[in-house]
PDB file of C-alpha atoms in Angstrom:
ATOM      1  CA  MET A   1     -64.767 -65.312  -5.969  1.00  0.00           C
ATOM      2  CA  THR A   2     -66.205 -68.490  -4.467  1.00  0.00           C
ATOM      3  CA  ASP A   3     -67.857 -71.279  -6.383  1.00  0.00           C
ATOM      4  CA  THR A   4     -71.267 -70.240  -5.151  1.00  0.00           C
ATOM      5  CA  ASP A   5     -70.922 -66.945  -6.973  1.00  0.00           C
ATOM      6  CA  THR A   6     -70.868 -68.597 -10.379  1.00  0.00           C
ATOM      7  CA  ARG A   7     -72.997 -70.921 -12.442  1.00  0.00           C
ATOM      8  CA  SER A   8     -72.114 -73.867 -14.641  1.00  0.00           C
ATOM      9  CA  VAL A   9     -73.426 -75.173 -17.923  1.00  0.00           C
ATOM     10  CA  VAL A  10     -73.539 -78.984 -18.056  1.00  0.00           C
ATOM     11  CA  VAL A  11     -74.307 -80.963 -21.197  1.00  0.00           C
ATOM     12  CA  GLU A  12     -74.204 -84.765 -21.335  1.00  0.00           C
ATOM     13  CA  ARG A  13     -74.311 -87.166 -24.247  1.00  0.00           C
ATOM     14  CA  GLU A  14     -74.214 -90.915 -24.822  1.00  0.00           C
ATOM     15  CA  ILE A  15     -71.684 -91.351 -27.613  1.00  0.00           C
ATOM     16  CA  PRO A  16     -71.857 -94.652 -29.556  1.00  0.00           C
ATOM     17  CA  PHE A  17     -68.065 -94.883 -29.858  1.00  0.00           C
ATOM     18  CA  PRO A  18     -65.335 -96.009 -27.472  1.00  0.00           C
ATOM     19  CA  PRO A  19     -63.431 -93.509 -25.305  1.00  0.00           C
ATOM     20  CA  GLU A  20     -60.287 -93.914 -27.471  1.00  0.00           C
ATOM     21  CA  LYS A  21     -62.038 -92.501 -30.509  1.00  0.00           C
ATOM     22  CA  LEU A  22     -63.715 -89.705 -28.601  1.00  0.00           C
ATOM     23  CA  TRP A  23     -60.443 -88.812 -26.877  1.00  0.00           C
ATOM     24  CA  ARG A  24     -58.730 -88.337 -30.246  1.00  0.00           C
ATOM     25  CA  ALA A  25     -61.453 -85.929 -31.361  1.00  0.00           C
ATOM     26  CA  LEU A  26     -61.024 -83.960 -28.121  1.00  0.00           C
ATOM     27  CA  THR A  27     -57.245 -83.733 -28.264  1.00  0.00           C
ATOM     28  CA  GLN A  28     -56.024 -83.663 -31.894  1.00  0.00           C
ATOM     29  CA  PRO A  29     -55.938 -80.098 -33.265  1.00  0.00           C
ATOM     30  CA  HIS A  30     -57.112 -80.966 -36.790  1.00  0.00           C
ATOM     31  CA  LEU A  31     -60.077 -82.863 -35.325  1.00  0.00           C
ATOM     32  CA  ILE A  32     -60.865 -80.166 -32.732  1.00  0.00           C
ATOM     33  CA  GLU A  33     -61.048 -77.727 -35.631  1.00  0.00           C
ATOM     34  CA  GLU A  34     -63.717 -79.896 -37.281  1.00  0.00           C
ATOM     35  CA  TRP A  35     -66.210 -79.741 -34.408  1.00  0.00           C
ATOM     36  CA  LEU A  36     -65.151 -76.756 -32.274  1.00  0.00           C
ATOM     37  CA  MET A  37     -62.804 -74.075 -33.616  1.00  0.00           C
ATOM     38  CA  LYS A  38     -59.411 -73.488 -35.168  1.00  0.00           C
ATOM     39  CA  ASN A  39     -56.797 -73.957 -32.469  1.00  0.00           C
ATOM     40  CA  ASP A  40     -53.220 -74.634 -31.460  1.00  0.00           C
ATOM     41  CA  PHE A  41     -54.157 -77.095 -28.727  1.00  0.00           C
ATOM     42  CA  ALA A  42     -51.735 -79.661 -27.287  1.00  0.00           C
ATOM     43  CA  PRO A  43     -52.693 -82.192 -24.576  1.00  0.00           C
ATOM     44  CA  VAL A  44     -50.104 -80.928 -22.094  1.00  0.00           C
ATOM     45  CA  VAL A  45     -50.947 -79.379 -18.732  1.00  0.00           C
ATOM     46  CA  GLY A  46     -49.899 -75.736 -18.751  1.00  0.00           C
ATOM     47  CA  HIS A  47     -50.032 -75.415 -22.546  1.00  0.00           C
ATOM     48  CA  ALA A  48     -51.539 -72.060 -23.552  1.00  0.00           C
ATOM     49  CA  PHE A  49     -53.559 -71.974 -26.746  1.00  0.00           C
ATOM     50  CA  LYS A  50     -56.183 -70.013 -28.663  1.00  0.00           C
ATOM     51  CA  LEU A  51     -59.549 -71.035 -30.003  1.00  0.00           C
ATOM     52  CA  ARG A  52     -60.401 -68.847 -32.982  1.00  0.00           C
ATOM     53  CA  GLY A  53     -63.914 -68.414 -34.295  1.00  0.00           C
ATOM     54  CA  ASP A  54     -64.564 -67.929 -38.005  1.00  0.00           C
ATOM     55  CA  TRP A  55     -66.025 -64.515 -37.270  1.00  0.00           C
ATOM     56  CA  GLY A  56     -62.817 -63.067 -35.766  1.00  0.00           C
ATOM     57  CA  GLY A  57     -63.336 -63.811 -32.103  1.00  0.00           C
ATOM     58  CA  VAL A  58     -60.570 -65.372 -30.017  1.00  0.00           C
ATOM     59  CA  LEU A  59     -60.634 -67.313 -26.753  1.00  0.00           C
ATOM     60  CA  ASP A  60     -57.599 -67.599 -24.483  1.00  0.00           C
ATOM     61  CA  CYS A  61     -57.145 -71.067 -23.076  1.00  0.00           C
ATOM     62  CA  GLU A  62     -54.734 -73.054 -20.923  1.00  0.00           C
ATOM     63  CA  VAL A  63     -54.731 -76.771 -20.336  1.00  0.00           C
ATOM     64  CA  LEU A  64     -55.463 -77.574 -16.680  1.00  0.00           C
ATOM     65  CA  ALA A  65     -55.879 -81.349 -16.622  1.00  0.00           C
ATOM     66  CA  VAL A  66     -55.150 -84.272 -18.931  1.00  0.00           C
ATOM     67  CA  GLU A  67     -56.012 -87.825 -17.878  1.00  0.00           C
ATOM     68  CA  PRO A  68     -55.974 -89.827 -21.114  1.00  0.00           C
ATOM     69  CA  LEU A  69     -59.360 -91.356 -21.994  1.00  0.00           C
ATOM     70  CA  LYS A  70     -60.888 -89.886 -18.816  1.00  0.00           C
ATOM     71  CA  THR A  71     -60.614 -86.155 -18.211  1.00  0.00           C
ATOM     72  CA  LEU A  72     -59.610 -83.047 -20.109  1.00  0.00           C
ATOM     73  CA  ALA A  73     -59.939 -79.536 -18.682  1.00  0.00           C
ATOM     74  CA  TYR A  74     -58.909 -76.129 -19.928  1.00  0.00           C
ATOM     75  CA  THR A  75     -59.642 -72.491 -19.274  1.00  0.00           C
ATOM     76  CA  TRP A  76     -61.984 -70.773 -21.708  1.00  0.00           C
ATOM     77  CA  ASN A  77     -61.464 -67.038 -21.279  1.00  0.00           C
ATOM     78  CA  HIS A  78     -62.584 -64.067 -23.306  1.00  0.00           C
ATOM     79  CA  THR A  79     -61.236 -60.660 -22.405  1.00  0.00           C
ATOM     80  CA  HIS A  80     -63.140 -57.529 -23.268  1.00  0.00           C
ATOM     81  CA  ALA A  81     -62.604 -53.905 -22.274  1.00  0.00           C
ATOM     82  CA  ASP A  82     -66.075 -53.955 -20.687  1.00  0.00           C
ATOM     83  CA  PRO A  83     -66.049 -56.445 -17.754  1.00  0.00           C
ATOM     84  CA  ALA A  84     -69.687 -57.268 -18.481  1.00  0.00           C
ATOM     85  CA  TYR A  85     -68.508 -59.004 -21.638  1.00  0.00           C
ATOM     86  CA  SER A  86     -65.445 -60.685 -20.180  1.00  0.00           C
ATOM     87  CA  LEU A  87     -65.616 -64.362 -19.439  1.00  0.00           C
ATOM     88  CA  GLU A  88     -63.346 -66.430 -17.219  1.00  0.00           C
ATOM     89  CA  SER A  89     -64.468 -70.009 -17.316  1.00  0.00           C
ATOM     90  CA  VAL A  90     -63.203 -73.588 -17.215  1.00  0.00           C
ATOM     91  CA  VAL A  91     -64.391 -76.386 -19.486  1.00  0.00           C
ATOM     92  CA  THR A  92     -64.073 -79.970 -18.269  1.00  0.00           C
ATOM     93  CA  PHE A  93     -64.731 -83.042 -20.414  1.00  0.00           C
ATOM     94  CA  THR A  94     -65.331 -86.262 -18.483  1.00  0.00           C
ATOM     95  CA  LEU A  95     -65.479 -89.586 -20.319  1.00  0.00           C
ATOM     96  CA  THR A  96     -66.969 -92.756 -18.817  1.00  0.00           C
ATOM     97  CA  PRO A  97     -67.034 -96.021 -20.765  1.00  0.00           C
ATOM     98  CA  THR A  98     -70.449 -97.640 -21.133  1.00  0.00           C
ATOM     99  CA  ALA A  99     -71.740-100.835 -22.709  1.00  0.00           C
ATOM    100  CA  ALA A 100     -72.733 -98.886 -25.821  1.00  0.00           C
ATOM    101  CA  GLY A 101     -69.767 -96.552 -26.042  1.00  0.00           C
ATOM    102  CA  THR A 102     -68.970 -93.534 -23.907  1.00  0.00           C
ATOM    103  CA  HIS A 103     -70.836 -91.193 -21.619  1.00  0.00           C
ATOM    104  CA  LEU A 104     -69.538 -87.667 -22.210  1.00  0.00           C
ATOM    105  CA  ARG A 105     -70.100 -84.918 -19.690  1.00  0.00           C
ATOM    106  CA  VAL A 106     -69.115 -81.359 -20.554  1.00  0.00           C
ATOM    107  CA  GLU A 107     -69.159 -78.745 -17.832  1.00  0.00           C
ATOM    108  CA  GLN A 108     -68.357 -75.082 -18.334  1.00  0.00           C
ATOM    109  CA  LYS A 109     -68.129 -73.250 -15.038  1.00  0.00           C
ATOM    110  CA  GLY A 110     -67.485 -69.625 -14.152  1.00  0.00           C
ATOM    111  CA  PHE A 111     -70.527 -67.688 -15.350  1.00  0.00           C
ATOM    112  CA  ARG A 112     -71.263 -64.795 -13.059  1.00  0.00           C
ATOM    113  CA  PRO A 113     -74.876 -64.110 -12.043  1.00  0.00           C
ATOM    114  CA  ASP A 114     -74.895 -61.003 -14.287  1.00  0.00           C
ATOM    115  CA  GLN A 115     -73.887 -63.063 -17.316  1.00  0.00           C
ATOM    116  CA  LYS A 116     -77.272 -64.564 -18.078  1.00  0.00           C
ATOM    117  CA  GLN A 117     -76.891 -64.055 -21.804  1.00  0.00           C
ATOM    118  CA  ALA A 118     -73.469 -65.679 -21.950  1.00  0.00           C
ATOM    119  CA  TYR A 119     -74.804 -68.526 -19.817  1.00  0.00           C
ATOM    120  CA  GLY A 120     -77.772 -69.129 -22.093  1.00  0.00           C
ATOM    121  CA  GLY A 121     -75.552 -68.791 -25.133  1.00  0.00           C
ATOM    122  CA  ALA A 122     -73.153 -71.403 -23.797  1.00  0.00           C
ATOM    123  CA  HIS A 123     -75.995 -73.911 -23.503  1.00  0.00           C
ATOM    124  CA  ALA A 124     -76.866 -73.377 -27.149  1.00  0.00           C
ATOM    125  CA  GLY A 125     -73.211 -73.339 -28.115  1.00  0.00           C
ATOM    126  CA  TRP A 126     -72.379 -76.672 -26.503  1.00  0.00           C
ATOM    127  CA  ARG A 127     -75.432 -78.342 -27.999  1.00  0.00           C
ATOM    128  CA  GLN A 128     -74.192 -77.249 -31.425  1.00  0.00           C
ATOM    129  CA  PHE A 129     -70.541 -78.155 -30.757  1.00  0.00           C
ATOM    130  CA  LEU A 130     -71.510 -81.624 -29.509  1.00  0.00           C
ATOM    131  CA  ALA A 131     -73.792 -82.157 -32.505  1.00  0.00           C
ATOM    132  CA  ASN A 132     -70.792 -81.310 -34.705  1.00  0.00           C
ATOM    133  CA  LEU A 133     -68.646 -83.713 -32.677  1.00  0.00           C
ATOM    134  CA  GLU A 134     -71.118 -86.581 -33.074  1.00  0.00           C
ATOM    135  CA  GLN A 135     -71.282 -85.982 -36.831  1.00  0.00           C
ATOM    136  CA  LEU A 136     -67.486 -85.977 -37.024  1.00  0.00           C
ATOM    137  CA  LEU A 137     -67.249 -89.257 -35.109  1.00  0.00           C
ATOM    138  CA  ALA A 138     -69.923 -90.851 -37.282  1.00  0.00           C
ATOM    139  CA  ARG A 139     -68.141 -90.045 -40.531  1.00  0.00           C
ATOM    140  CA  ALA A 140     -64.585 -90.671 -39.287  1.00  0.00           C
ATOM    141  CA  ALA A 141     -64.271 -94.429 -39.609  1.00  0.00           C
TER     142      ALA A 141
ATOM    143  CA  MET B   1     -53.245 -47.433 -42.686  1.00  0.00           C
ATOM    144  CA  THR B   2     -54.222 -47.164 -46.335  1.00  0.00           C
ATOM    145  CA  ASP B   3     -56.684 -49.391 -48.150  1.00  0.00           C
ATOM    146  CA  THR B   4     -53.854 -51.169 -49.928  1.00  0.00           C
ATOM    147  CA  ASP B   5     -52.593 -52.479 -46.592  1.00  0.00           C
ATOM    148  CA  THR B   6     -55.679 -54.580 -45.983  1.00  0.00           C
ATOM    149  CA  ARG B   7     -57.640 -57.334 -47.684  1.00  0.00           C
ATOM    150  CA  SER B   8     -61.355 -57.918 -48.067  1.00  0.00           C
ATOM    151  CA  VAL B   9     -63.537 -60.981 -48.005  1.00  0.00           C
ATOM    152  CA  VAL B  10     -66.358 -60.823 -50.552  1.00  0.00           C
ATOM    153  CA  VAL B  11     -69.200 -63.346 -50.717  1.00  0.00           C
ATOM    154  CA  GLU B  12     -72.114 -63.028 -53.152  1.00  0.00           C
ATOM    155  CA  ARG B  13     -75.402 -64.871 -53.360  1.00  0.00           C
ATOM    156  CA  GLU B  14     -78.506 -64.864 -55.531  1.00  0.00           C
ATOM    157  CA  ILE B  15     -81.374 -64.864 -53.047  1.00  0.00           C
ATOM    158  CA  PRO B  16     -84.775 -66.026 -54.360  1.00  0.00           C
ATOM    159  CA  PHE B  17     -86.660 -63.428 -52.319  1.00  0.00           C
ATOM    160  CA  PRO B  18     -87.331 -59.719 -52.803  1.00  0.00           C
ATOM    161  CA  PRO B  19     -85.118 -57.062 -51.184  1.00  0.00           C
ATOM    162  CA  GLU B  20     -87.867 -56.185 -48.668  1.00  0.00           C
ATOM    163  CA  LYS B  21     -87.746 -59.640 -47.127  1.00  0.00           C
ATOM    164  CA  LEU B  22     -83.962 -59.822 -47.120  1.00  0.00           C
ATOM    165  CA  TRP B  23     -83.731 -56.327 -45.602  1.00  0.00           C
ATOM    166  CA  ARG B  24     -85.899 -57.390 -42.681  1.00  0.00           C
ATOM    167  CA  ALA B  25     -83.603 -60.339 -41.958  1.00  0.00           C
ATOM    168  CA  LEU B  26     -80.601 -58.015 -42.032  1.00  0.00           C
ATOM    169  CA  THR B  27     -82.067 -55.347 -39.757  1.00  0.00           C
ATOM    170  CA  GLN B  28     -84.462 -56.901 -37.228  1.00  0.00           C
ATOM    171  CA  PRO B  29     -82.617 -58.070 -34.090  1.00  0.00           C
ATOM    172  CA  HIS B  30     -84.669 -61.229 -33.536  1.00  0.00           C
ATOM    173  CA  LEU B  31     -84.053 -62.262 -37.169  1.00  0.00           C
ATOM    174  CA  ILE B  32     -80.355 -61.312 -37.084  1.00  0.00           C
ATOM    175  CA  GLU B  33     -80.046 -63.612 -34.087  1.00  0.00           C
ATOM    176  CA  GLU B  34     -81.437 -66.489 -36.160  1.00  0.00           C
ATOM    177  CA  TRP B  35     -78.752 -66.402 -38.852  1.00  0.00           C
ATOM    178  CA  LEU B  36     -75.841 -64.454 -37.342  1.00  0.00           C
ATOM    179  CA  MET B  37     -75.574 -63.865 -33.601  1.00  0.00           C
ATOM    180  CA  LYS B  38     -77.354 -62.462 -30.578  1.00  0.00           C
ATOM    181  CA  ASN B  39     -77.323 -58.687 -30.846  1.00  0.00           C
ATOM    182  CA  ASP B  40     -78.748 -55.320 -29.867  1.00  0.00           C
ATOM    183  CA  PHE B  41     -78.689 -53.960 -33.392  1.00  0.00           C
ATOM    184  CA  ALA B  42     -80.807 -50.999 -34.551  1.00  0.00           C
ATOM    185  CA  PRO B  43     -80.801 -49.660 -38.133  1.00  0.00           C
ATOM    186  CA  VAL B  44     -79.607 -46.194 -37.138  1.00  0.00           C
ATOM    187  CA  VAL B  45     -76.323 -44.654 -38.239  1.00  0.00           C
ATOM    188  CA  GLY B  46     -74.078 -44.225 -35.208  1.00  0.00           C
ATOM    189  CA  HIS B  47     -75.828 -46.904 -33.154  1.00  0.00           C
ATOM    190  CA  ALA B  48     -73.291 -48.960 -31.214  1.00  0.00           C
ATOM    191  CA  PHE B  49     -74.117 -52.608 -30.636  1.00  0.00           C
ATOM    192  CA  LYS B  50     -72.625 -55.987 -29.782  1.00  0.00           C
ATOM    193  CA  LEU B  51     -72.717 -59.278 -31.612  1.00  0.00           C
ATOM    194  CA  ARG B  52     -72.375 -62.114 -29.104  1.00  0.00           C
ATOM    195  CA  GLY B  53     -71.299 -65.600 -30.038  1.00  0.00           C
ATOM    196  CA  ASP B  54     -72.675 -68.615 -28.209  1.00  0.00           C
ATOM    197  CA  TRP B  55     -69.170 -69.495 -27.048  1.00  0.00           C
ATOM    198  CA  GLY B  56     -68.636 -66.255 -25.102  1.00  0.00           C
ATOM    199  CA  GLY B  57     -66.990 -64.090 -27.737  1.00  0.00           C
ATOM    200  CA  VAL B  58     -68.150 -60.524 -28.345  1.00  0.00           C
ATOM    201  CA  LEU B  59     -67.783 -58.205 -31.335  1.00  0.00           C
ATOM    202  CA  ASP B  60     -68.018 -54.424 -31.015  1.00  0.00           C
ATOM    203  CA  CYS B  61     -70.006 -52.852 -33.825  1.00  0.00           C
ATOM    204  CA  GLU B  62     -71.282 -49.463 -34.929  1.00  0.00           C
ATOM    205  CA  VAL B  63     -73.707 -48.744 -37.738  1.00  0.00           C
ATOM    206  CA  LEU B  64     -72.009 -46.754 -40.509  1.00  0.00           C
ATOM    207  CA  ALA B  65     -74.583 -46.705 -43.306  1.00  0.00           C
ATOM    208  CA  VAL B  66     -78.286 -47.473 -43.705  1.00  0.00           C
ATOM    209  CA  GLU B  67     -79.977 -47.090 -47.091  1.00  0.00           C
ATOM    210  CA  PRO B  68     -83.188 -49.078 -46.782  1.00  0.00           C
ATOM    211  CA  LEU B  69     -83.409 -52.028 -49.192  1.00  0.00           C
ATOM    212  CA  LYS B  70     -79.991 -51.146 -50.641  1.00  0.00           C
ATOM    213  CA  THR B  71     -77.041 -50.826 -48.293  1.00  0.00           C
ATOM    214  CA  LEU B  72     -76.186 -51.639 -44.699  1.00  0.00           C
ATOM    215  CA  ALA B  73     -72.705 -51.220 -43.236  1.00  0.00           C
ATOM    216  CA  TYR B  74     -71.284 -51.601 -39.762  1.00  0.00           C
ATOM    217  CA  THR B  75     -67.959 -52.003 -38.047  1.00  0.00           C
ATOM    218  CA  TRP B  76     -67.042 -55.509 -36.934  1.00  0.00           C
ATOM    219  CA  ASN B  77     -64.288 -55.159 -34.358  1.00  0.00           C
ATOM    220  CA  HIS B  78     -62.740 -57.589 -31.936  1.00  0.00           C
ATOM    221  CA  THR B  79     -60.302 -56.274 -29.381  1.00  0.00           C
ATOM    222  CA  HIS B  80     -57.686 -58.520 -27.861  1.00  0.00           C
ATOM    223  CA  ALA B  81     -54.702 -57.757 -25.637  1.00  0.00           C
ATOM    224  CA  ASP B  82     -52.455 -59.233 -28.349  1.00  0.00           C
ATOM    225  CA  PRO B  83     -52.707 -57.041 -31.488  1.00  0.00           C
ATOM    226  CA  ALA B  84     -52.208 -60.135 -33.639  1.00  0.00           C
ATOM    227  CA  TYR B  85     -55.692 -61.236 -32.581  1.00  0.00           C
ATOM    228  CA  SER B  86     -57.385 -57.870 -32.787  1.00  0.00           C
ATOM    229  CA  LEU B  87     -59.623 -57.182 -35.740  1.00  0.00           C
ATOM    230  CA  GLU B  88     -60.882 -53.840 -37.010  1.00  0.00           C
ATOM    231  CA  SER B  89     -63.103 -54.436 -39.976  1.00  0.00           C
ATOM    232  CA  VAL B  90     -66.190 -53.132 -41.746  1.00  0.00           C
ATOM    233  CA  VAL B  91     -68.983 -55.304 -43.132  1.00  0.00           C
ATOM    234  CA  THR B  92     -71.098 -53.944 -45.974  1.00  0.00           C
ATOM    235  CA  PHE B  93     -74.238 -55.604 -47.319  1.00  0.00           C
ATOM    236  CA  THR B  94     -75.319 -54.469 -50.788  1.00  0.00           C
ATOM    237  CA  LEU B  95     -78.701 -55.525 -52.185  1.00  0.00           C
ATOM    238  CA  THR B  96     -79.608 -55.332 -55.874  1.00  0.00           C
ATOM    239  CA  PRO B  97     -83.035 -56.434 -57.098  1.00  0.00           C
ATOM    240  CA  THR B  98     -83.007 -59.055 -59.854  1.00  0.00           C
ATOM    241  CA  ALA B  99     -85.695 -60.790 -61.909  1.00  0.00           C
ATOM    242  CA  ALA B 100     -85.514 -63.785 -59.571  1.00  0.00           C
ATOM    243  CA  GLY B 101     -85.141 -61.958 -56.284  1.00  0.00           C
ATOM    244  CA  THR B 102     -82.099 -60.177 -54.898  1.00  0.00           C
ATOM    245  CA  HIS B 103     -78.387 -60.202 -55.505  1.00  0.00           C
ATOM    246  CA  LEU B 104     -76.640 -59.953 -52.126  1.00  0.00           C
ATOM    247  CA  ARG B 105     -73.034 -58.895 -51.855  1.00  0.00           C
ATOM    248  CA  VAL B 106     -71.289 -59.052 -48.489  1.00  0.00           C
ATOM    249  CA  GLU B 107     -67.879 -57.475 -48.133  1.00  0.00           C
ATOM    250  CA  GLN B 108     -65.788 -57.538 -44.973  1.00  0.00           C
ATOM    251  CA  LYS B 109     -62.746 -55.315 -45.291  1.00  0.00           C
ATOM    252  CA  GLY B 110     -59.877 -54.553 -42.951  1.00  0.00           C
ATOM    253  CA  PHE B 111     -57.848 -57.757 -42.691  1.00  0.00           C
ATOM    254  CA  ARG B 112     -54.170 -56.999 -42.309  1.00  0.00           C
ATOM    255  CA  PRO B 113     -51.621 -59.028 -44.303  1.00  0.00           C
ATOM    256  CA  ASP B 114     -50.549 -60.807 -41.094  1.00  0.00           C
ATOM    257  CA  GLN B 115     -54.124 -61.938 -40.397  1.00  0.00           C
ATOM    258  CA  LYS B 116     -54.240 -64.818 -42.853  1.00  0.00           C
ATOM    259  CA  GLN B 117     -56.040 -67.093 -40.423  1.00  0.00           C
ATOM    260  CA  ALA B 118     -58.721 -64.541 -39.606  1.00  0.00           C
ATOM    261  CA  TYR B 119     -59.097 -63.829 -43.316  1.00  0.00           C
ATOM    262  CA  GLY B 120     -59.549 -67.486 -44.185  1.00  0.00           C
ATOM    263  CA  GLY B 121     -61.865 -67.946 -41.227  1.00  0.00           C
ATOM    264  CA  ALA B 122     -64.051 -65.070 -42.358  1.00  0.00           C
ATOM    265  CA  HIS B 123     -64.550 -66.730 -45.721  1.00  0.00           C
ATOM    266  CA  ALA B 124     -65.770 -69.878 -44.012  1.00  0.00           C
ATOM    267  CA  GLY B 125     -67.775 -67.859 -41.514  1.00  0.00           C
ATOM    268  CA  TRP B 126     -69.689 -65.874 -44.116  1.00  0.00           C
ATOM    269  CA  ARG B 127     -70.461 -68.976 -46.139  1.00  0.00           C
ATOM    270  CA  GLN B 128     -72.022 -70.472 -43.010  1.00  0.00           C
ATOM    271  CA  PHE B 129     -73.833 -67.269 -41.968  1.00  0.00           C
ATOM    272  CA  LEU B 130     -75.320 -66.843 -45.451  1.00  0.00           C
ATOM    273  CA  ALA B 131     -76.376 -70.483 -45.548  1.00  0.00           C
ATOM    274  CA  ASN B 132     -78.183 -69.839 -42.232  1.00  0.00           C
ATOM    275  CA  LEU B 133     -79.731 -66.700 -43.717  1.00  0.00           C
ATOM    276  CA  GLU B 134     -81.046 -68.532 -46.773  1.00  0.00           C
ATOM    277  CA  GLN B 135     -82.535 -71.234 -44.560  1.00  0.00           C
ATOM    278  CA  LEU B 136     -84.209 -68.584 -42.411  1.00  0.00           C
ATOM    279  CA  LEU B 137     -85.695 -66.837 -45.447  1.00  0.00           C
ATOM    280  CA  ALA B 138     -86.930 -70.131 -46.893  1.00  0.00           C
ATOM    281  CA  ARG B 139     -88.815 -71.086 -43.721  1.00  0.00           C
ATOM    282  CA  ALA B 140     -90.104 -67.591 -42.854  1.00  0.00           C
ATOM    283  CA  ALA B 141     -93.164 -67.262 -45.059  1.00  0.00           C
TER     284      ALA B 141
END
C-alpha cells in the first residue's frame, strides 16, 4: 500500500503552555488516561501497548518515534474479523514552541478510501481528545 | 460459562421525561449516535449492527429483546486476538414509568473475573453515556 492510497486526519491547536508541560501529558500514563484512554504506554521506541476505551474496545499500539519535547509517534491499530472495520494507522504528535506556548499538530494517517466513516469519526474523536487535553493542562498547575 | 462466573455493571437514573421520549433516544439511530456511538441499529430482534467509536474501535451487536417503552437488550461484543481483551456482554435497558418521568436501569453483564479493567471502565463509560443521554433529552424538545 502506498501513501497515496490512504488519507490522513490532521488537527492543530495552539496550546498556551510550554512544550515541557504538554510533553508530560502526552507521555505519562496516568495523564494520558485523563485525556485519551487507559493505557500501558511508555516513551520507548518499540514499546507495545494498549489503549482501552471505557466501552470495552481496545487499540493495539507500538511506539515508533520519541524525540523529547518535539515528536511522538505510535501505531494505532484496531483488528476486526471484517477487514472493513480494521484500522491500521499511525498517530504523530509534533510540538513546536511559540511565543505563547506550543503549537501542537496531530496527524493520524492510514485511512483507506473505503473507510470514510472511520475517517470522519477520527476527526470528531481528535477534537474531543484535544479538548480533554486542554482542560487537563488548564487544571494541572 | 455459568452466570456466577461473570459480573455485571448496573447504572440507574431517574429521567425527568416520559418513557416515550426516552425510548426514542434508545432506538432511533440518529439519536443513539448523539449519546452513544455511530451505529446501524434497528429495533428488531435478531438485527445485527455495529457501534463505532470515534477512535476506530468497533463493537459487534445483535438485538436480543425489544418490548416497546419497557425493555431493550442487545449483545455488546468486542473481539480481539488476545482473549484477555475480548468482551462478550449483553446490555439491557429497563424503563419504568414514575410520577416524575422514567426510571432507567442499564445492566451490562458478562465481565469475566479477569476483566477488572474492562469492568471498571464500563462503569465510567455508562456514567458518561447516560450523562450524554440526559443532555440530549434536555435539549431535544
